[in-house]
mmCIF file of C-alpha atoms in Angstrom:
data_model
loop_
_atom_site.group_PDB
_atom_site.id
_atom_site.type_symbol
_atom_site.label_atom_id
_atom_site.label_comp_id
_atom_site.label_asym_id
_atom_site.label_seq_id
_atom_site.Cartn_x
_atom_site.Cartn_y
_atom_site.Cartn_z
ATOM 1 C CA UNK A 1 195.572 1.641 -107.946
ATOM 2 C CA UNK A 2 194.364 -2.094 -109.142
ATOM 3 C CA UNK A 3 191.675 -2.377 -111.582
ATOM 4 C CA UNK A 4 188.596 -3.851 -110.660
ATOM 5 C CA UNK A 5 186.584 -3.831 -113.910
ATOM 6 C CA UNK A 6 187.693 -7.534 -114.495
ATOM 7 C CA UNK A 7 186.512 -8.848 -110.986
ATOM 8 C CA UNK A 8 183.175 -6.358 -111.024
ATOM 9 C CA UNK A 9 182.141 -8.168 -114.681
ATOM 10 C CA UNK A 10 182.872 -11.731 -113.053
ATOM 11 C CA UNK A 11 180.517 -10.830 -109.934
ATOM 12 C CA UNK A 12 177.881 -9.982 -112.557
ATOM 13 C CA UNK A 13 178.160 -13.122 -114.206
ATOM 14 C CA UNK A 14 178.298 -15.085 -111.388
ATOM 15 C CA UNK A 15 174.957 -13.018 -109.959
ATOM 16 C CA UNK A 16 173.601 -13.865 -113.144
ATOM 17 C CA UNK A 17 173.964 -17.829 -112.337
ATOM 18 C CA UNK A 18 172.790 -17.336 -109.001
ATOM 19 C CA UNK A 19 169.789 -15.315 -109.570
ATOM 20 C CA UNK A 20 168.440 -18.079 -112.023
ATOM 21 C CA UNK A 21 168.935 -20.756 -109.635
ATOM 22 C CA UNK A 22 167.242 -18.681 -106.706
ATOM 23 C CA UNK A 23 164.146 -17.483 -108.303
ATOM 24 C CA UNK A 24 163.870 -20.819 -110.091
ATOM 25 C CA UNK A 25 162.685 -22.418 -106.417
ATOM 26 C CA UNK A 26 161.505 -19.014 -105.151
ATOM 27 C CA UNK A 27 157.738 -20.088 -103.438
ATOM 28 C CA UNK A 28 158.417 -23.497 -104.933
ATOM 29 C CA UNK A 29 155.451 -25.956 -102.888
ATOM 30 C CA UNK A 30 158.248 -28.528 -102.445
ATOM 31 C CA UNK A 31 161.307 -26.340 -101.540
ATOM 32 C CA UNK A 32 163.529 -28.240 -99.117
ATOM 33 C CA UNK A 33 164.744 -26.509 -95.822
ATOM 34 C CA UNK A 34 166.870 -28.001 -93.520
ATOM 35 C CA UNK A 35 167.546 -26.074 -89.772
ATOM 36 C CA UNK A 36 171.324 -25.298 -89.455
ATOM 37 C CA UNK A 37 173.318 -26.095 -85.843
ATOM 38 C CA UNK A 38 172.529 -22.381 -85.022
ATOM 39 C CA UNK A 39 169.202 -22.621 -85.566
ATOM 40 C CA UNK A 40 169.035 -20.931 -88.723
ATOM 41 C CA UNK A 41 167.257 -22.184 -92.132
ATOM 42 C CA UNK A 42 169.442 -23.329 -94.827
ATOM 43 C CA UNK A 43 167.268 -24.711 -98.219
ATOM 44 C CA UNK A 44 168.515 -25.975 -101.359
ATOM 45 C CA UNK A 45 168.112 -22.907 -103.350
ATOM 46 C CA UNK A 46 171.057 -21.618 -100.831
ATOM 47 C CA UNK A 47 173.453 -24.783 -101.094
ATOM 48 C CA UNK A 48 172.983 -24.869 -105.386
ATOM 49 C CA UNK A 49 173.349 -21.161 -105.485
ATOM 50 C CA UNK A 50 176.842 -20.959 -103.724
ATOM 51 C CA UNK A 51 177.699 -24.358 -105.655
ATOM 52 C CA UNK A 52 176.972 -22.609 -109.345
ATOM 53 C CA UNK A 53 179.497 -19.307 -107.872
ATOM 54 C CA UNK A 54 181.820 -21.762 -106.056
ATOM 55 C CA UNK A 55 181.957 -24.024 -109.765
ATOM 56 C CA UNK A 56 182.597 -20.885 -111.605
ATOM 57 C CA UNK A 57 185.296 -19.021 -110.075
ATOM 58 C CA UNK A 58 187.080 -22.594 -109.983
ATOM 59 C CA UNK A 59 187.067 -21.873 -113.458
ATOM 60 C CA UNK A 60 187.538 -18.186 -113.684
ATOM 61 C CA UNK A 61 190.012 -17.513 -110.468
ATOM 62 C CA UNK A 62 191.391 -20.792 -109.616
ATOM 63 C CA UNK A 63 193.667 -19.437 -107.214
ATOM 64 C CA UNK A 64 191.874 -16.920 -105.344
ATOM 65 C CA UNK A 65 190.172 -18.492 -102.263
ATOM 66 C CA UNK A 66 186.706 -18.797 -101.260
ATOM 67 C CA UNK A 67 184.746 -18.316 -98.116
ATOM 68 C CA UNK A 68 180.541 -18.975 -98.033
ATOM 69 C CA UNK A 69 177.811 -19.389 -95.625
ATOM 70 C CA UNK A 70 177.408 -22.670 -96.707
ATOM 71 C CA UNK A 71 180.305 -24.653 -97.449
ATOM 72 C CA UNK A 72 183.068 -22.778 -95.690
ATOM 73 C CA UNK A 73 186.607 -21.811 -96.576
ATOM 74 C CA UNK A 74 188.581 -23.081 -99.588
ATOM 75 C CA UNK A 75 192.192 -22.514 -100.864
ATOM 76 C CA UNK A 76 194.806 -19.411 -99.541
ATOM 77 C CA UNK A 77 196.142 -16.417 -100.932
ATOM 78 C CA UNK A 78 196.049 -12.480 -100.954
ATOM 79 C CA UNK A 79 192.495 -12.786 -102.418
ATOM 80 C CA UNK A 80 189.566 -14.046 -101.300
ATOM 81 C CA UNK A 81 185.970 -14.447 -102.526
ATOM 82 C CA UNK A 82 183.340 -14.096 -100.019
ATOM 83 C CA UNK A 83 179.761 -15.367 -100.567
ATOM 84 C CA UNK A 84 176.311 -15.291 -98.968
ATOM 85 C CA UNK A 85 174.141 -17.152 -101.548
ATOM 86 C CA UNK A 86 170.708 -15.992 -99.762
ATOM 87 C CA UNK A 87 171.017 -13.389 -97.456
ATOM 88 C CA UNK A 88 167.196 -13.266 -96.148
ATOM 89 C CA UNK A 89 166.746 -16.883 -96.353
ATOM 90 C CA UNK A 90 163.636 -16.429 -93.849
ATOM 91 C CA UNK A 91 162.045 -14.265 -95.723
ATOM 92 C CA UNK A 92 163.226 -16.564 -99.057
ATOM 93 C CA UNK A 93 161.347 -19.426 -97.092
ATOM 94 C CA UNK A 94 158.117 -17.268 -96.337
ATOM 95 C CA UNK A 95 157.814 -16.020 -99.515
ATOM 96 C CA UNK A 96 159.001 -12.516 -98.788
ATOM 97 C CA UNK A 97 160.814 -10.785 -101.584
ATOM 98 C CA UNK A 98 163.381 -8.918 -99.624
ATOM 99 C CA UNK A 99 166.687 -11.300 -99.807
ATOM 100 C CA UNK A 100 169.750 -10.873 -102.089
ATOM 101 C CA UNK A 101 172.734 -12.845 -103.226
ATOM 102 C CA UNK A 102 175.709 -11.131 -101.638
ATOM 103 C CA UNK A 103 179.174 -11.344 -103.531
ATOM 104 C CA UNK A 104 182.401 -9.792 -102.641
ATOM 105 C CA UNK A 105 186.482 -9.846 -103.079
ATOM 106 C CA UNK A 106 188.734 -8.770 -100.284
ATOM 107 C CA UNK A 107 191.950 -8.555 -100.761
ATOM 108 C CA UNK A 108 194.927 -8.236 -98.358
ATOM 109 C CA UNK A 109 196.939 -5.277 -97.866
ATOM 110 C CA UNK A 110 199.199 -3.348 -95.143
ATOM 111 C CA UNK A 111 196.583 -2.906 -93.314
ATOM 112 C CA UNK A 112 194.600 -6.464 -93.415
ATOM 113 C CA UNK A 113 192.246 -7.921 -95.828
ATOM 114 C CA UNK A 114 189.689 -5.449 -97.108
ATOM 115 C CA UNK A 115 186.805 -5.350 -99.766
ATOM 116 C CA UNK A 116 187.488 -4.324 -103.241
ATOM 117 C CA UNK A 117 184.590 -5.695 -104.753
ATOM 118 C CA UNK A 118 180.737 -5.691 -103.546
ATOM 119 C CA UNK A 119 177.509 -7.277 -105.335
ATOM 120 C CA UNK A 120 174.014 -7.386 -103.969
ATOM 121 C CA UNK A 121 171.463 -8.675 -106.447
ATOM 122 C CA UNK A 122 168.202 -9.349 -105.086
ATOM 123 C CA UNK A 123 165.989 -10.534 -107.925
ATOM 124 C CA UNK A 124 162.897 -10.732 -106.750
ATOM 125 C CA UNK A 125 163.338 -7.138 -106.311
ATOM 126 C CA UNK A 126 164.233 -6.543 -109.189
ATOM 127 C CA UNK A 127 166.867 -4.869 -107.749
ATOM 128 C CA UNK A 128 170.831 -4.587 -107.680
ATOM 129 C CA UNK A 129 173.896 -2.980 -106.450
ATOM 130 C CA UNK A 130 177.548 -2.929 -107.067
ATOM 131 C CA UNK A 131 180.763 -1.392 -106.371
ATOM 132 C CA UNK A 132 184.701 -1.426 -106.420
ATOM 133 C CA UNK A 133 187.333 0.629 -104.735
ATOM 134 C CA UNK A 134 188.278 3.621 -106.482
ATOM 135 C CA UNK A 135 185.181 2.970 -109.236
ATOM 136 C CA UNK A 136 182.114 3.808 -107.149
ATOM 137 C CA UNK A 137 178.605 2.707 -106.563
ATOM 138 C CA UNK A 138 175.833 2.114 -108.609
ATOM 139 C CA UNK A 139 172.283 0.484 -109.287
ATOM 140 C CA UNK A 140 171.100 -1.292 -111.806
ATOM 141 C CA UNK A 141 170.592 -4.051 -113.926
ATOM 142 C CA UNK A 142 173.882 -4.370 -116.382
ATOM 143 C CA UNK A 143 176.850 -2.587 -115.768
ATOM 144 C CA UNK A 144 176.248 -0.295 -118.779
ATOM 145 C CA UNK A 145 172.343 0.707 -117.608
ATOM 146 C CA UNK A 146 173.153 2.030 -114.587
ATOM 147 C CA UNK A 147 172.862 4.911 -112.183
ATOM 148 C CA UNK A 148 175.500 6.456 -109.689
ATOM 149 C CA UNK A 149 175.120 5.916 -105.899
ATOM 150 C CA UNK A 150 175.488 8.667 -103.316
ATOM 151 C CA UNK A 151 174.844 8.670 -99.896
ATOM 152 C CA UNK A 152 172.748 11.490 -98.312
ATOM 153 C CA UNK A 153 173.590 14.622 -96.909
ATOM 154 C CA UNK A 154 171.256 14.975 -93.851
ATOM 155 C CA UNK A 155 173.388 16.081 -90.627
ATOM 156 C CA UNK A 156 171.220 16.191 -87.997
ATOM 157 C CA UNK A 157 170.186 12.918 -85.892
ATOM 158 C CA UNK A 158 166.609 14.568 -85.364
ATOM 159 C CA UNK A 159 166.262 14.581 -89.454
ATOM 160 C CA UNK A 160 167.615 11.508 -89.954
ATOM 161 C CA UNK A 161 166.171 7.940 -91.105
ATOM 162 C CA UNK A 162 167.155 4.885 -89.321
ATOM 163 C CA UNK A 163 166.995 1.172 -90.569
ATOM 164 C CA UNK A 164 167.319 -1.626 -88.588
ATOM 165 C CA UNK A 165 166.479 -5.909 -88.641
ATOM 166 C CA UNK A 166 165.228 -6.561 -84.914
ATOM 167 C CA UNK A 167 164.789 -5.582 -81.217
ATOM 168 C CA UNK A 168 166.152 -9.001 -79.772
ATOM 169 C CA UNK A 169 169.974 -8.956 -80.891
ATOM 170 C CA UNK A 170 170.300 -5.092 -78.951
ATOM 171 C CA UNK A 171 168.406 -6.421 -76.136
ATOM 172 C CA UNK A 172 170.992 -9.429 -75.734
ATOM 173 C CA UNK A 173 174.207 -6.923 -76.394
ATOM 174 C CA UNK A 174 172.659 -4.694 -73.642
ATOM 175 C CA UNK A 175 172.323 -1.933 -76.110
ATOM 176 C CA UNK A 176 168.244 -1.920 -76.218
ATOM 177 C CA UNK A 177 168.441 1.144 -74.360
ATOM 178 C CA UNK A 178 170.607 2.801 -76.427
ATOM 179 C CA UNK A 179 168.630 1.755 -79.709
ATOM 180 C CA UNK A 180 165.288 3.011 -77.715
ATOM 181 C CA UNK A 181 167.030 6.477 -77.652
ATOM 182 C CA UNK A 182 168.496 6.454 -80.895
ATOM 183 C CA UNK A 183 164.367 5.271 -82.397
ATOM 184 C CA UNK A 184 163.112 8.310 -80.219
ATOM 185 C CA UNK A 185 165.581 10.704 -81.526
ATOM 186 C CA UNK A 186 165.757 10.189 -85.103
ATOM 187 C CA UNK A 187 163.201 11.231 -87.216
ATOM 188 C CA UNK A 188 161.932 8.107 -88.724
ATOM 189 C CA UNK A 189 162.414 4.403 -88.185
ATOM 190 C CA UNK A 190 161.702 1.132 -90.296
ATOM 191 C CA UNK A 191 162.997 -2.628 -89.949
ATOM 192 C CA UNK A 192 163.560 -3.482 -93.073
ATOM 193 C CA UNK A 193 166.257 -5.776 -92.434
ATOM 194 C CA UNK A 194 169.384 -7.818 -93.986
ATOM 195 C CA UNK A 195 171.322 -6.248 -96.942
ATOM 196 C CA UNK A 196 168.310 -3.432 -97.374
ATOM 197 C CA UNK A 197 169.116 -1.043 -95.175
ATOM 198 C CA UNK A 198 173.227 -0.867 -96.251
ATOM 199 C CA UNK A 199 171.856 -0.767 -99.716
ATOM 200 C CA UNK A 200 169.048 2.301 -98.886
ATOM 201 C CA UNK A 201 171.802 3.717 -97.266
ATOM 202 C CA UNK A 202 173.947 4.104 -100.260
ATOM 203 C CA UNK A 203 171.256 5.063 -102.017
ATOM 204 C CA UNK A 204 170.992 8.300 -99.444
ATOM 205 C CA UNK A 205 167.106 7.008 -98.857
ATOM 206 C CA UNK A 206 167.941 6.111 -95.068
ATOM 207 C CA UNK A 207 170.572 8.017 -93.151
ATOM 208 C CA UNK A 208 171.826 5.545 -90.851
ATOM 209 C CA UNK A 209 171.667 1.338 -89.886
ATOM 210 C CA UNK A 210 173.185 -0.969 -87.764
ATOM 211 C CA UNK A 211 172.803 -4.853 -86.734
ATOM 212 C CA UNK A 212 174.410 -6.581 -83.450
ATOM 213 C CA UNK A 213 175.630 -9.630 -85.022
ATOM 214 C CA UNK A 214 176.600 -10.476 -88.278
ATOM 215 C CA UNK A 215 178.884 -12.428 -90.270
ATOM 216 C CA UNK A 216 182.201 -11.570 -92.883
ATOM 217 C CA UNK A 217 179.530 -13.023 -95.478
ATOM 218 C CA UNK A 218 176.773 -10.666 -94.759
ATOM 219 C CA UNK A 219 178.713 -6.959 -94.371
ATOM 220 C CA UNK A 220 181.296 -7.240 -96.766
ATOM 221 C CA UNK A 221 179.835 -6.473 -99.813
ATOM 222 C CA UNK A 222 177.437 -3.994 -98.100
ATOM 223 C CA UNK A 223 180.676 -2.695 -96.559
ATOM 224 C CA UNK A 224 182.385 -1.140 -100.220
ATOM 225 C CA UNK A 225 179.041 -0.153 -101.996
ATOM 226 C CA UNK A 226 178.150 1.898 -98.576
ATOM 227 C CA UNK A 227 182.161 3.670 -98.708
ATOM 228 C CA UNK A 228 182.240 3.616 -102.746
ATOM 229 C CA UNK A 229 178.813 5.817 -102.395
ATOM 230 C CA UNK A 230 179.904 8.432 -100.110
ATOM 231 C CA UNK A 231 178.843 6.496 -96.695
ATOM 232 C CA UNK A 232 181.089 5.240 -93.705
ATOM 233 C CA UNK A 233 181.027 1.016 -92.736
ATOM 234 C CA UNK A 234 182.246 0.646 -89.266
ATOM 235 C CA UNK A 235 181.784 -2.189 -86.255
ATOM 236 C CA UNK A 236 180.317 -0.821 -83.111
ATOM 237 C CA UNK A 237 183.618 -0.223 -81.729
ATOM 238 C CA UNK A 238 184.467 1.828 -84.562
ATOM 239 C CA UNK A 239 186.614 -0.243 -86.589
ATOM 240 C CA UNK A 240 186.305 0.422 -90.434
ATOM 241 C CA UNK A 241 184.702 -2.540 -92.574
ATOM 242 C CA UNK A 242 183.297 -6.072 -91.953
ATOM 243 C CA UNK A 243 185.573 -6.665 -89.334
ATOM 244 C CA UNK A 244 184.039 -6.541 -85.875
ATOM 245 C CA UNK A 245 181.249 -9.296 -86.097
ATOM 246 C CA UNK A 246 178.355 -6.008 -86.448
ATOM 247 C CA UNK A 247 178.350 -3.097 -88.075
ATOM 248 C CA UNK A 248 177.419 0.284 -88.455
ATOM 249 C CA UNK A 249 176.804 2.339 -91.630
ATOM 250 C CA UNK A 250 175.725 5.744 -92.117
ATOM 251 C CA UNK A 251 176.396 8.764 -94.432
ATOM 252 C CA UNK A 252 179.527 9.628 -92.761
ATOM 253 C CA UNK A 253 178.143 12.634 -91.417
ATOM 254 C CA UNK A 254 176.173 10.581 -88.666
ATOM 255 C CA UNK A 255 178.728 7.967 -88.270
ATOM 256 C CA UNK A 256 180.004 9.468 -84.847
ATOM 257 C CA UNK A 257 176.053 10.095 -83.300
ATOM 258 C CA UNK A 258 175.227 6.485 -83.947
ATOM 259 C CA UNK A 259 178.167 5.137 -82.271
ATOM 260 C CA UNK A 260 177.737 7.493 -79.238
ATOM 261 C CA UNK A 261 174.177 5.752 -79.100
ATOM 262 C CA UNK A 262 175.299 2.214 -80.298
ATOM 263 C CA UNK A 263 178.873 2.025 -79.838
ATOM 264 C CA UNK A 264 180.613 -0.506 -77.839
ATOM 265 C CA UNK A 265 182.219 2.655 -75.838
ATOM 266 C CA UNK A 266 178.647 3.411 -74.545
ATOM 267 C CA UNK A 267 177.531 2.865 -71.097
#
């Protein structure tokens, strides 16, 4: 099996970088935000953030390639660094702590390219989370001060906590029905949104999340710290990892109940 530790110190460093350059303009009065072609905010913190990652894997892996949010894909090969420099940049424009740099490597193998490698560091938090394959999950703040993660053990739908961003996206996927059910069901709901509810999941302090639409950029390193703790990372049709343009993540033992009320097989 590969060794990761190499690539798991680089995301570190390179979350280091981007943490300084985000909280360095967090609630800044003269923080510039520009609306995207799809409608969604982009500000500078975003743009310099994936710059300062982009500039230093040029440095560190010059011949892995890079995908990002913000300035697409660059350079070919059997690995492949994928960035979200703000994921939460709403909230990061409102002044709402909850948003997190997202770094991960995927690498290609028989079966297609697949993460290795996932960082979420959300500083405002305080907060961070990392994996890679084969290593497992953990929390923390340096890679020698941290804490094993481990998704939870609750098997039952009607015990179960459920985490999810908003009503709209189910409503236009025709699944708002569905979600309704799966909200009366479960024991407990909360919308806490973006990378929080993969990251609570690994944790084991939710049971189960999901999203409608989403990008490579924002499931794929949720995708390996949610499998490296214990959990399952799925689409809505079932396929495992960031693949599907959604996702689905849950402790494993839920995996198949949220599908049969999410899943692109329902009705």
């Amino acid at each position: 099996m590969p060794d990761y530790h190499d690539d798991l110190r680089l995301a570190q460093v390179l979350a280091d970088a981007a943490d300084a350059a985000t909280m360095e303009r967090f609630k800044a009065l003269d923080l510039e935000v520009e609306t995207k072609p799809d409608m969604t905010p982009v500000t500078e913190a975003d743009k310099s953030a994936e710059e300062l990652i982009r500039s230093q894997l040029q440095r560190a892996r010059p011949r892995d390639a890079v995908l990002g949010e913000e300035f697409g894909s660059e350079g070919s090969g059997p690995r492949r660094w994928i960035i979200d420099p703000i994921d939460g940049t709403k909230n990061y424009v409102r002044g709402v702590p909850v948003w997190a740099t997202l770094i991960a490597l995927m690498e290609r193998g028989e079966g297609g390219d697949r993460p290795v490698v996932g960082l979420v560091s959300a500083p405002a938090l305080n907060r961070r989370w990392w994996a890679a394959e084969g290593l497992g999950a953990y929390t923390g703040r340096s890679l020698t001060t941290a804490s094993r993660l481990q998704a939870s053990r609750v098997s039952r739908i009607e015990d179960a906590s459920f985490a999810y961003s908003s009503l709209t996206g189910w409503e236009e996927r025709g699944k708002l029905p569905g979600f309704l059910d799966l909200s009366r069901d479960c024991w407990r709901t909360r919308a806490y949104g973006d990378f929080w509810p993969y990251m609570m999941v690994a944790e084991g302090t939710v049971d189960i999340c999901a999203e409608p639409e989403l990008s490579l950029w924002d499931m794929a390193a949720c995708a390996v710290i949610v499998q490296e703790a214990g959990g399952r990372f799925t689409g809505l049709d079932g396929r495992p990892g960031p693949h599907s343009g959604n996702a689905a993540a849950s402790n494993g033992l839920l995996h198949e109940d949220l599908l049969a009320y999410l899943g692109d097989s329902r009705g």
